[in-house]
Amino acid sequence: MILKFKIAIIISLFSSQVFSSYGVARRSFEANGLKNNQEKLFIQLVNAKLYFSALPLMKNILVSQSGKLNRKTESSLSKLIQVVGVKQFETLPNKFLKHINSPNIKYILAKKYFRENKNREALKYLRGISRRDFIYPFAKNMQGTILSVEGKQEKAFWAFEECVNSSNSRIKGNHRDISIKRNKDYCTIGKARARYAERKFDQSDLRYL
């Protein structure tokens, strides 16, 4: 009860002009004996929609901890990514990210390796993301893109197909999520381009090229 009260006070300070500096807020957070409860504060900040206050706290969690993120923290990280994107986390060194067991972090690592043309490493992390994970439709998009770049058009097509299907399932549950709708569109285009690259023109809808 006391812990919840302290967290509530810190959150109110995060949202006030007095605590516009994250550094000041963090010092207050530690001074109130909450240093070992970073994840609880992070979850509360996300629930309060104080996303850009939650962002540096999440980064600190990722570089100071290892192992599997608990379910609530993982869920809050997914909500945060929906708002701020994954680029915010791509600046973190791989040596820290590799110690975190999280589908969201696996996606971030895969994206970093893909940009470095390390496709095998990228695919390894993407395969560790399951269908129940928030980031799964986006992971299938990246997987299809990598396979297409490697000339494996048939495999790319089916990765994009799964991307479209999983995106559709997500859209049914959240019509307001623009990012998942855009992801579906990209994968629909990916399917058409994969068939076009195979010269299966009858199966390629030219409207998407």
C-alpha angles and dihedrals in degrees: 000000000000090000092053090049092052092048091049090054092049092049091052089052092049089057095047127088089240089068099042088128114078090207092059091046092050092052089052089048091055093042090059091059095255099118092111093048099063093130093054091051091046091054091049092049091052091047088052088050091240089139100159091050089050093049100073090042091055090049090053090051091052095052096042102043139050138197131043120344112232118252097258093047091049091050092049091048089054090052090048092051090052088061106033101025128224099280089082088068099041091083091066113101116256091234089071098039092052090063092059119087101210133125090222091054091046088057091050091050091048091052092051093049092047090055088052090052090246094135097163092057091045093052091048092060094042091055088058091065115091131209093254092060120102093231095050099102090051091047091054089051091054092044091053091048093051093047091049091051088052091053095249093131099163092054089042090054093055092046089054090045090055089046091056093046095048091044090053090052090052093047090055089059096043119024092176097062103106094180094062091048090051090047090055091051092051091051093048087055089046091056092052093048092048091055091044091052088053088052090241091140094164089062095044118088105216091204088078097050 
